[in-house]
């Protein structure tokens, strides 16, 4: 199956919240590539075919103060986005070029998942059956290792293991120097590596060397001369290589580059600086790059096999448009996290709340994302939850309910959301999220040991929901952009499902009597909920609020857990109501506004047992991505009438779109 989705932004190099570069255009030549925040992180690709220059990525001139004629772009024949690769195909002057960007984020291999190395592979062949003389140029800019272009960089070139390794780094190395949202990394080292051969030459110089290549001139030492350190904006320094492909005929030739980033230290965790998971055994950056090259063919085979299987599974579960959504969401959901080990050697999978407030390990960002990780590695869900358990168990957290976060990325030292004021908290939301996630992990692993390890906190939060969850007081939920709401019916569902999950964990522990009591409590609450929420052919936004409605996306856990507390009629009538209220780009979140959340739309659609209904409900989301004028990584908050982004981009919550696949495959 090949996607027909026009992605609003195409993932290229997607490793973690700092090392994440996208193409935010229809064609790779329409614009420079950009960090997910929108700041330019340029790459440029040029090719000489029988002496004539063409472009296949970016532009030659980064800041044209005077006119310069850009080489004509190659014709982009297609771009295909799979879960692990983005593959561009170009043609010009009788030559065919494939450029494949692969980040091997295989969730069952934590070493590979953590490895900050991404591939750019180039394959050149004749398209017209005639031989052609071909030379290729590729560069990446120093923008990739600074927060702003006014910062200065230094550089060096090494040779190791038969490869050229080019390196940029910010002149002032202050590791983990700040936290925030619209930030890019300015510590550590950024690498471009390519294999040594007589056909390959490497360069570190100003972006002007692109013009020399275009003109067929030699790129000599004088052309590359720059003073060190060098402000990025002044001469636009680049790491570059040229590849003399020779005379290319029907038999295609290939070359592969590795883009890598060693962040030195990745996360500050309650006062302790933690290195990325891949460094736990003392592996050096050069060793990591060598492994990326040495294992490339096997990795590519594994990536292709995974892509095929996931797409087949997705089509069966929800149709071809659903498969398109999963392909686009996969790398984004993972790359909004950083994998580290805590001081005791346990996995931490730390999310960044991208383009929201930059919080780290946010509970109500983890909650929508977990379907993806439950499918392929529940240990990563545990890694999301461990920071919350640690913080909640300490004296710094004063409340009886679960916190929202443990800091602001990449500094995890305690909640920052709402300045810890009571009125800014999400008590029912976060308690329900933690209980549901813990129950899902227990079922997925068929083992309650993780829950038992944190049973004191889980029990305290269950008691809180038993007392406060059925008819929630005036408070925020995860949809905090909609403001405070009392008697939130969907939030009440979350509380009930949290208690149902608590009963399931007790059952797994062999505590049948207690499990039955909690199951009955959840069941009784569900019966009362149906009475309070019902408004004939749908359910209310809030208890007592007539002529209102909302997406009851939290109901999906009743199906996944197999608890069936709400029966079959509620999901059936709800999805019929959502269909009737669907706009061109989706069903609104509730009756108050035209905006919606992409993750919740898919959760709500997954309430239906009818695949045709599911496909009808998610098709408008596909249409939004295909038509929105806002060229950003997969937004999860958008207007269902206009297709415009309201807010948020590059967030891990798009992992929630895997909920239908999780429902079909089941837990455990």
XYZ file of C-alpha atoms in Angstrom:
668
model
C 0.000 0.000 0.000
C 1.295 3.487 -0.886
C 0.068 6.556 0.894
C -1.842 9.204 -0.982
C -1.812 11.511 2.035
C -0.172 14.883 1.522
C 1.517 15.176 4.890
C 1.506 18.748 6.231
C 5.105 18.069 7.309
C 7.282 15.091 6.394
C 9.513 13.574 9.108
C 13.151 13.316 8.015
C 15.477 13.068 11.028
C 13.367 12.273 14.083
C 15.260 11.077 17.152
C 14.224 13.129 20.190
C 12.739 16.562 21.037
C 15.977 18.343 20.108
C 17.180 16.210 17.191
C 14.103 16.434 14.979
C 14.071 17.891 11.455
C 11.166 17.965 8.997
C 10.229 19.116 5.512
C 7.255 21.459 5.829
C 6.453 21.666 2.131
C 5.015 19.609 -0.701
C 8.415 19.220 -2.343
C 11.776 18.874 -0.657
C 13.031 21.732 -2.852
C 10.250 24.182 -1.928
C 11.816 25.270 1.362
C 14.722 24.640 3.664
C 14.153 21.843 6.130
C 13.193 22.876 9.646
C 13.244 21.823 13.257
C 9.783 20.803 14.427
C 9.448 24.226 16.098
C 9.665 25.827 12.647
C 13.184 27.259 12.936
C 15.353 26.561 9.925
C 17.635 23.522 10.257
C 18.777 23.462 6.676
C 19.957 20.648 4.476
C 20.745 21.161 0.814
C 21.001 18.536 -1.891
C 22.406 19.258 -5.367
C 23.236 17.084 -8.332
C 25.211 17.631 -11.543
C 23.830 15.603 -14.435
C 26.066 15.744 -17.496
C 27.414 19.031 -16.147
C 24.031 20.700 -15.523
C 23.090 21.519 -11.903
C 19.797 20.551 -10.294
C 18.408 20.716 -6.754
C 16.753 17.899 -4.843
C 16.682 19.385 -1.311
C 16.544 22.910 0.075
C 18.144 25.825 -1.712
C 21.619 27.041 -2.570
C 21.315 30.553 -1.157
C 20.265 30.672 2.523
C 19.975 34.477 2.781
C 20.012 36.092 -0.626
C 21.029 39.727 -0.177
C 21.469 39.990 -3.904
C 19.945 38.025 -6.741
C 21.187 34.529 -7.329
C 19.664 32.047 -9.759
C 18.819 28.827 -7.951
C 19.426 25.613 -9.886
C 16.218 24.193 -11.268
C 14.587 21.646 -8.956
C 14.442 18.036 -10.040
C 10.923 16.814 -10.654
C 9.698 15.215 -7.457
C 7.780 12.178 -8.661
C 6.485 11.157 -5.272
C 7.142 11.043 -1.551
C 6.187 8.027 0.510
C 5.939 8.173 4.307
C 6.164 4.882 6.157
C 6.363 4.478 9.935
C 10.180 4.470 9.878
C 11.182 6.114 6.579
C 10.363 8.999 4.270
C 11.316 8.192 0.692
C 11.559 10.814 -2.051
C 11.895 10.005 -5.742
C 13.129 12.555 -8.274
C 13.828 12.644 -12.002
C 15.659 15.088 -14.248
C 17.711 14.974 -17.427
C 17.344 11.216 -17.788
C 18.433 10.433 -14.215
C 16.406 8.981 -11.373
C 17.327 9.804 -7.749
C 15.895 8.258 -4.607
C 16.579 9.920 -1.261
C 15.555 7.897 1.751
C 15.496 9.245 5.310
C 15.263 6.505 7.938
C 15.269 6.776 11.709
C 15.109 3.188 13.018
C 12.840 3.729 16.021
C 12.084 0.061 16.668
C 10.392 -0.002 20.044
C 11.440 -3.545 20.934
C 15.142 -2.635 20.696
C 15.983 0.028 23.271
C 19.610 0.335 22.186
C 18.542 1.117 18.643
C 15.639 3.271 19.812
C 17.998 5.415 21.877
C 20.790 5.617 19.299
C 20.875 9.234 18.036
C 21.733 8.288 14.473
C 19.535 8.773 11.426
C 20.218 7.757 7.836
C 20.131 9.706 4.589
C 20.561 7.233 1.714
C 21.022 8.229 -1.932
C 20.423 5.956 -4.929
C 21.125 7.166 -8.467
C 20.325 5.440 -11.761
C 19.470 6.135 -15.376
C 15.816 6.795 -16.111
C 16.083 6.817 -19.895
C 18.399 3.858 -20.453
C 21.305 6.098 -21.435
C 24.511 6.620 -19.441
C 24.881 9.923 -17.601
C 27.750 11.564 -15.762
C 26.537 12.320 -12.222
C 27.967 14.080 -9.176
C 25.995 14.634 -5.952
C 26.388 17.233 -3.194
C 24.754 17.146 0.249
C 25.143 19.418 3.269
C 23.640 20.198 6.657
C 23.940 23.544 8.376
C 25.333 24.545 11.766
C 21.783 25.613 12.675
C 21.290 22.023 13.867
C 23.424 22.580 17.009
C 22.361 26.054 18.160
C 19.212 27.587 19.577
C 19.509 30.821 17.604
C 21.532 31.724 14.532
C 23.424 34.442 16.398
C 25.294 31.798 18.378
C 28.811 30.772 17.361
C 30.016 27.309 16.406
C 33.307 25.469 16.206
C 34.110 22.433 14.074
C 36.498 19.612 13.337
C 36.924 16.699 10.970
C 38.076 13.204 11.903
C 38.548 9.863 10.215
C 37.576 6.705 12.080
C 36.654 3.162 11.080
C 37.023 4.029 7.402
C 34.657 7.016 7.569
C 34.823 10.762 7.401
C 33.233 12.250 10.528
C 32.449 15.979 10.371
C 31.378 17.783 13.503
C 29.800 21.066 14.627
C 29.245 22.211 18.193
C 28.177 25.408 19.895
C 31.221 27.425 20.982
C 29.905 27.782 24.555
C 29.147 24.363 26.001
C 26.690 24.723 28.881
C 25.030 21.323 29.219
C 21.363 21.314 30.262
C 21.565 25.077 30.627
C 17.858 25.894 30.517
C 14.355 24.538 30.056
C 11.511 25.669 27.857
C 9.281 24.932 24.897
C 10.339 26.825 21.760
C 14.000 25.928 22.257
C 16.636 23.991 20.360
C 19.709 22.294 21.778
C 22.969 24.269 22.000
C 25.219 21.768 23.739
C 26.821 18.535 22.605
C 28.103 17.618 19.139
C 26.330 17.289 15.807
C 27.833 14.915 13.243
C 27.651 14.189 9.538
C 29.461 10.948 8.661
C 30.044 9.249 5.332
C 32.190 6.354 4.179
C 35.683 7.021 2.833
C 36.289 6.301 -0.855
C 38.076 7.939 -3.772
C 34.660 9.125 -5.002
C 33.773 10.979 -1.789
C 35.181 14.313 -0.634
C 34.153 16.142 2.532
C 34.079 19.831 3.423
C 33.420 22.190 6.327
C 32.876 25.708 5.099
C 30.443 28.547 4.422
C 27.266 27.887 2.484
C 28.911 29.603 -0.493
C 30.582 26.290 -1.336
C 27.211 25.228 -2.732
C 27.627 27.820 -5.482
C 31.035 26.431 -6.385
C 29.541 22.989 -6.817
C 26.723 24.378 -8.953
C 29.241 26.141 -11.194
C 31.399 23.042 -11.490
C 34.270 24.780 -9.686
C 36.675 23.131 -7.305
C 35.812 23.426 -3.631
C 39.301 24.101 -2.325
C 40.741 25.060 1.057
C 40.368 28.741 0.290
C 36.667 28.317 -0.410
C 36.184 26.585 2.954
C 38.178 29.067 5.021
C 36.293 30.526 8.005
C 37.371 32.075 11.266
C 36.626 29.954 14.315
C 34.371 30.430 16.206
C 31.862 31.516 13.586
C 28.399 32.981 14.112
C 25.916 30.802 12.261
C 23.991 33.644 10.683
C 27.095 35.352 9.318
C 28.437 32.740 6.893
C 25.958 29.886 7.321
C 28.591 27.169 7.988
C 27.827 23.705 6.638
C 29.091 20.153 6.890
C 29.139 18.768 3.348
C 30.262 15.958 1.114
C 30.369 15.359 -2.609
C 30.015 11.974 -4.237
C 31.272 11.400 -7.760
C 28.836 8.734 -8.943
C 30.711 8.315 -12.224
C 28.880 7.325 -15.378
C 25.510 6.036 -14.212
C 23.547 3.537 -16.247
C 20.721 1.082 -15.697
C 22.442 -0.360 -12.628
C 21.823 2.120 -9.834
C 24.568 3.136 -7.406
C 24.050 4.044 -3.746
C 25.684 5.857 -0.863
C 24.580 6.445 2.711
C 25.301 9.193 5.230
C 24.652 9.157 8.956
C 23.420 12.226 10.827
C 24.079 11.895 14.553
C 23.981 13.952 17.748
C 25.763 13.350 21.044
C 23.994 15.482 23.647
C 26.543 14.566 26.378
C 23.858 14.675 29.072
C 20.193 14.353 28.192
C 18.013 14.967 31.272
C 18.431 16.477 34.714
C 16.469 14.208 37.037
C 15.829 15.580 40.526
C 19.281 17.137 40.672
C 21.223 14.416 38.848
C 22.384 14.719 35.252
C 21.510 11.598 33.253
C 23.083 10.425 30.007
C 21.044 8.987 27.152
C 20.317 5.252 27.348
C 22.728 4.415 24.505
C 25.675 5.679 26.591
C 25.064 3.441 29.605
C 27.888 1.046 28.695
C 30.426 3.753 27.905
C 29.951 3.739 24.121
C 31.554 6.773 22.479
C 29.976 8.906 19.789
C 32.382 7.489 17.214
C 31.525 3.966 18.357
C 27.820 4.760 18.043
C 28.323 6.089 14.516
C 30.399 3.046 13.570
C 27.642 0.741 14.814
C 25.082 2.692 12.770
C 27.104 2.098 9.612
C 28.066 -1.507 10.364
C 24.488 -2.555 11.106
C 22.817 -0.532 8.353
C 21.736 -3.318 6.007
C 20.264 -5.440 8.778
C 18.563 -2.430 10.336
C 17.020 -1.466 7.019
C 15.633 -4.980 6.550
C 14.109 -4.873 10.036
C 12.617 -1.427 9.376
C 11.070 -2.553 6.084
C 9.607 -5.672 7.706
C 8.145 -3.613 10.553
C 6.682 -1.060 8.152
C 4.989 -3.773 6.087
C 3.525 -5.511 9.131
C 2.252 -2.355 10.762
C 0.609 -1.138 7.574
C -1.068 -4.518 7.018
C -2.325 -4.520 10.602
C -3.545 -0.939 10.290
C -5.504 -1.561 7.096
C -7.221 -4.566 8.673
C -8.045 -2.606 11.825
C -9.243 0.626 10.296
C -8.731 0.925 6.544
C -6.129 2.575 4.306
C -6.661 6.109 5.575
C -6.168 4.850 9.117
C -2.886 3.282 7.994
C -1.823 6.669 6.589
C -2.472 8.282 9.966
C -0.380 5.692 11.790
C 2.498 6.022 9.327
C 2.638 9.770 9.875
C 2.190 9.576 13.649
C 4.687 6.821 14.486
C 8.046 8.628 14.449
C 6.586 11.842 15.858
C 5.078 10.095 18.883
C 8.408 8.468 19.755
C 10.671 11.429 18.947
C 8.834 13.617 21.465
C 10.556 11.513 24.190
C 14.052 10.913 25.526
C 15.156 7.485 26.799
C 17.426 7.433 29.853
C 18.050 5.279 32.924
C 17.350 6.527 36.441
C 20.107 6.280 39.082
C 18.833 2.791 40.002
C 19.138 1.605 36.403
C 15.433 1.638 35.532
C 14.065 2.894 32.228
C 12.719 6.443 32.075
C 10.937 7.530 28.897
C 10.633 11.284 29.323
C 8.171 13.161 27.130
C 8.278 16.803 26.181
C 4.933 18.581 26.016
C 5.747 20.156 22.668
C 4.318 23.582 21.786
C 2.063 23.604 24.804
C 4.254 24.533 27.759
C 7.305 22.299 27.425
C 6.568 20.239 30.528
C 8.441 16.974 31.038
C 6.802 13.628 31.857
C 3.308 15.151 31.701
C 0.732 12.609 32.891
C -2.063 13.749 30.594
C 0.321 13.740 27.641
C 1.511 10.213 28.464
C -2.069 8.950 28.821
C -3.187 9.607 25.222
C 0.154 8.400 23.834
C 0.284 4.962 25.479
C -1.658 2.883 22.900
C 1.409 2.875 20.622
C 3.755 1.825 23.405
C 1.411 -0.760 24.905
C 1.371 -2.437 21.493
C 5.131 -2.690 21.072
C 6.878 -2.276 24.451
C 4.967 -1.689 27.718
C 8.282 -1.084 29.503
C 8.238 2.354 27.911
C 4.872 3.116 29.524
C 6.417 2.219 32.861
C 9.246 4.557 31.930
C 6.719 7.373 31.503
C 5.138 6.696 34.899
C 8.227 6.229 37.101
C 9.035 9.967 37.351
C 5.484 10.669 38.540
C 5.639 7.933 41.171
C 9.007 9.205 42.414
C 7.820 12.792 42.697
C 4.481 11.859 44.281
C 6.181 9.748 46.950
C 8.355 12.645 48.136
C 7.649 15.527 50.471
C 7.720 18.096 47.661
C 4.288 17.032 46.366
C 1.664 18.213 48.885
C -1.579 16.792 47.447
C -3.477 13.497 47.759
C -3.958 13.283 44.003
C -1.463 12.701 41.184
C 0.600 15.594 39.769
C 0.507 16.920 36.237
C 4.251 16.792 35.473
C 7.719 16.720 37.043
C 9.218 19.858 35.517
C 9.967 21.489 32.200
C 12.009 19.665 29.560
C 14.838 18.733 29.967
C 14.878 19.592 33.685
C 12.822 17.232 35.838
C 12.842 18.529 39.394
C 9.170 18.907 40.281
C 5.884 20.121 38.835
C 5.855 23.534 37.184
C 2.322 23.573 35.714
C 0.126 26.231 37.326
C 2.832 27.065 39.884
C 1.388 24.203 41.980
C -1.671 26.264 42.870
C -4.643 24.097 43.799
C -6.980 25.766 41.314
C -4.602 24.896 38.455
C -4.481 21.180 39.238
C -6.243 18.305 37.478
C -7.031 15.977 40.403
C -9.488 13.537 38.840
C -7.750 13.672 35.463
C -4.297 12.680 36.637
C -5.450 10.069 39.178
C -7.577 8.418 36.517
C -4.754 8.546 33.980
C -2.240 6.905 36.311
C -4.639 4.134 37.342
C -5.691 3.375 33.768
C -2.084 3.306 32.551
C -1.009 1.068 35.432
C -3.872 -1.318 34.720
C -3.068 -1.366 31.004
C 0.577 -2.224 31.725
C -0.532 -4.968 34.118
C -2.765 -6.519 31.472
C -0.218 -6.089 28.674
C 2.540 -7.770 30.687
C 0.209 -10.197 32.461
C 2.124 -9.257 35.584
C 1.136 -6.978 38.463
C 4.631 -6.469 39.887
C 4.931 -2.903 38.580
C 1.590 -1.996 40.149
C 2.554 -3.702 43.402
C 5.753 -1.675 43.541
C 3.674 1.521 43.609
C 0.567 0.173 45.317
C 0.476 2.747 48.092
C 0.120 5.639 45.674
C -2.254 3.791 43.357
C -4.476 2.932 46.304
C -4.473 6.523 47.539
C -5.480 7.735 44.087
C -8.199 5.078 43.820
C -9.646 6.233 47.134
C -9.570 9.798 45.847
C -11.536 8.823 42.733
C -14.026 6.811 44.754
C -14.759 9.931 46.784
C -14.482 12.664 44.143
C -14.690 10.998 40.735
C -18.350 10.362 39.966
C -19.479 13.993 39.940
C -16.276 16.034 39.625
C -16.023 19.447 41.183
C -15.091 22.580 39.219
C -11.639 21.754 37.801
C -9.469 21.330 34.740
C -9.145 18.171 32.715
C -6.539 17.361 30.057
C -8.482 19.576 27.639
C -7.415 22.539 29.774
C -7.589 24.929 26.819
C -11.395 24.668 27.170
C -11.203 26.016 30.717
C -12.539 24.792 34.043
C -15.729 22.776 34.109
C -17.824 21.341 36.914
C -19.620 17.987 36.675
C -17.636 16.984 33.569
C -19.291 13.782 32.300
C -16.279 12.566 30.294
C -13.992 13.185 33.263
C -16.371 11.097 35.355
C -15.947 8.234 32.867
C -12.195 8.447 33.376
C -12.620 8.155 37.138
C -14.864 5.117 36.751
C -12.440 3.442 34.390
C -9.595 4.235 36.773
C -11.435 2.306 39.487
C -12.209 -0.504 37.055
C -8.502 -0.660 36.298
C -7.720 -0.763 40.013
C -10.021 -3.797 40.334
C -8.266 -5.496 37.419
C -4.901 -5.001 39.085
C -6.230 -6.478 42.333
C -7.541 -9.450 40.419
C -4.139 -9.993 38.823
C -2.588 -9.908 42.293
C -4.874 -12.738 43.372
C -6.906 -10.524 45.691
C -10.266 -11.617 44.305
C -12.457 -10.399 47.153
C -11.097 -6.863 47.083
C -11.188 -6.856 43.300
C -14.886 -7.698 43.328
C -15.665 -4.886 45.773
C -13.922 -2.320 43.612
C -15.472 -3.731 40.450
C -18.910 -3.377 42.029
C -18.127 0.186 43.094
C -17.108 1.067 39.537
C -20.199 -0.687 38.154
C -22.514 1.186 40.497
C -20.892 4.465 39.504
C -21.350 3.592 35.832
C -25.072 2.963 36.354
C -25.460 6.299 38.120
C -23.426 7.947 35.350
C -25.800 6.687 32.669
C -28.732 8.193 34.545
C -27.054 11.574 35.085
C -25.451 11.858 31.642
C -28.267 10.656 29.414
C -30.059 13.125 27.196
C -32.011 10.731 25.021
C -29.972 9.991 21.926
C -26.654 11.166 23.397
C -24.927 12.072 26.640
C -24.326 15.521 28.135
C -21.124 17.527 28.343
C -21.769 18.001 32.064
C -24.335 16.583 34.438
C -27.334 18.884 34.653
C -26.331 20.799 31.493
C -29.169 20.300 29.024
C -28.691 20.465 25.260
C -24.979 19.779 25.483
C -22.691 16.990 24.326
C -19.028 15.975 24.138
C -16.784 13.209 22.840
C -16.749 10.507 25.528
C -13.355 9.232 24.449
C -12.513 7.792 27.870
C -15.163 5.101 27.309
C -12.761 3.255 25.022
C -11.038 1.628 28.023
C -14.296 -0.116 28.908
C -13.935 -1.958 25.606
C -10.187 -2.567 25.836
C -10.335 -3.765 29.440
C -13.342 -5.934 28.630
C -15.191 -4.583 31.678
C -18.332 -3.508 29.750
C -19.535 -1.352 32.643
C -21.364 0.993 30.279
C -22.852 -1.725 28.076
C -23.211 -1.675 24.286
C -25.888 0.967 23.878
C -23.871 3.957 25.093
C -21.011 3.466 22.589
C -23.488 2.806 19.772
C -25.621 5.910 20.375
C -22.595 8.086 21.040
C -20.850 7.242 17.770
C -24.093 7.784 15.853
C -24.319 11.224 17.457
C -20.685 12.017 16.576
C -21.290 11.079 12.955
C -24.285 13.379 12.770
C -22.211 16.288 14.088
C -19.114 15.747 12.007
C -17.868 18.740 10.040
C -15.683 18.519 6.958
C -12.584 18.020 9.085
C -13.977 16.094 12.008
C -16.324 16.048 14.970
C -15.794 18.881 17.456
C -14.585 18.054 20.942
C -17.898 19.261 22.357
C -20.724 21.705 21.712
C -18.790 24.763 22.928
C -16.433 25.246 19.957
C -15.613 23.991 16.466
C -12.152 22.753 17.395
C -11.276 19.167 18.194
C -8.385 16.939 19.241
C -7.043 14.418 16.737
C -6.289 11.781 19.354
C -9.712 12.024 20.945
C -11.462 11.833 17.567
C -9.833 8.456 16.947
C -10.595 7.258 20.495
C -14.224 8.273 20.036
C -14.368 6.526 16.650
C -12.923 3.388 18.251
C -16.044 3.120 20.413
C -17.847 1.718 17.388
C -17.890 -2.011 16.709
C -18.642 -1.210 13.062
C -15.474 -0.684 11.016
C -17.411 1.384 8.468
C -18.490 3.823 11.195
C -14.901 4.035 12.438
C -13.646 4.833 8.946
C -16.312 7.513 8.441
C -15.386 9.197 11.716
C -11.620 9.268 11.103
C -11.713 10.175 7.400
C -12.200 13.908 8.171
C -8.981 13.826 10.242
C -7.160 12.393 7.222
C -8.727 15.145 5.126
C -7.537 17.819 7.565
C -3.941 16.624 7.312
C -4.245 16.447 3.538
C -5.695 19.940 3.107
C -4.636 22.135 6.020
C -2.589 25.172 4.983
C -0.650 24.987 8.261
C 2.551 23.135 7.407
C 3.569 21.800 10.801
C 4.210 18.329 12.219
C 0.938 16.498 12.959
C -1.131 18.917 15.044
C -3.573 17.412 17.506
C -5.657 20.585 18.108
C -7.355 22.030 15.048
C -10.561 23.580 13.714
C -13.030 21.119 12.195
C -14.543 23.754 9.879
C -11.436 25.464 8.502
C -8.755 22.735 8.955
C -6.521 25.376 10.558
C -4.214 24.536 13.427
C -5.455 25.996 16.707
C -2.336 25.012 18.647
C 0.111 22.205 19.436
C 2.443 20.360 17.064
C 4.914 17.484 17.216
C 3.307 16.139 20.383
C 3.612 12.565 21.561
C -0.165 12.328 21.947
C -0.493 11.211 18.324
C 0.571 7.807 19.663
C -3.040 7.679 20.810
C -4.160 7.227 17.222
C -2.992 3.614 17.607
C -5.973 2.997 19.949
C -8.041 1.221 17.285
C -5.164 -1.144 16.555
C -4.742 -1.758 20.284
C -8.445 -2.484 20.622
C -8.299 -4.958 17.741
C -5.139 -6.711 18.940
C -6.003 -6.555 22.636
C -3.800 -6.241 25.705
C -1.525 -9.128 26.599
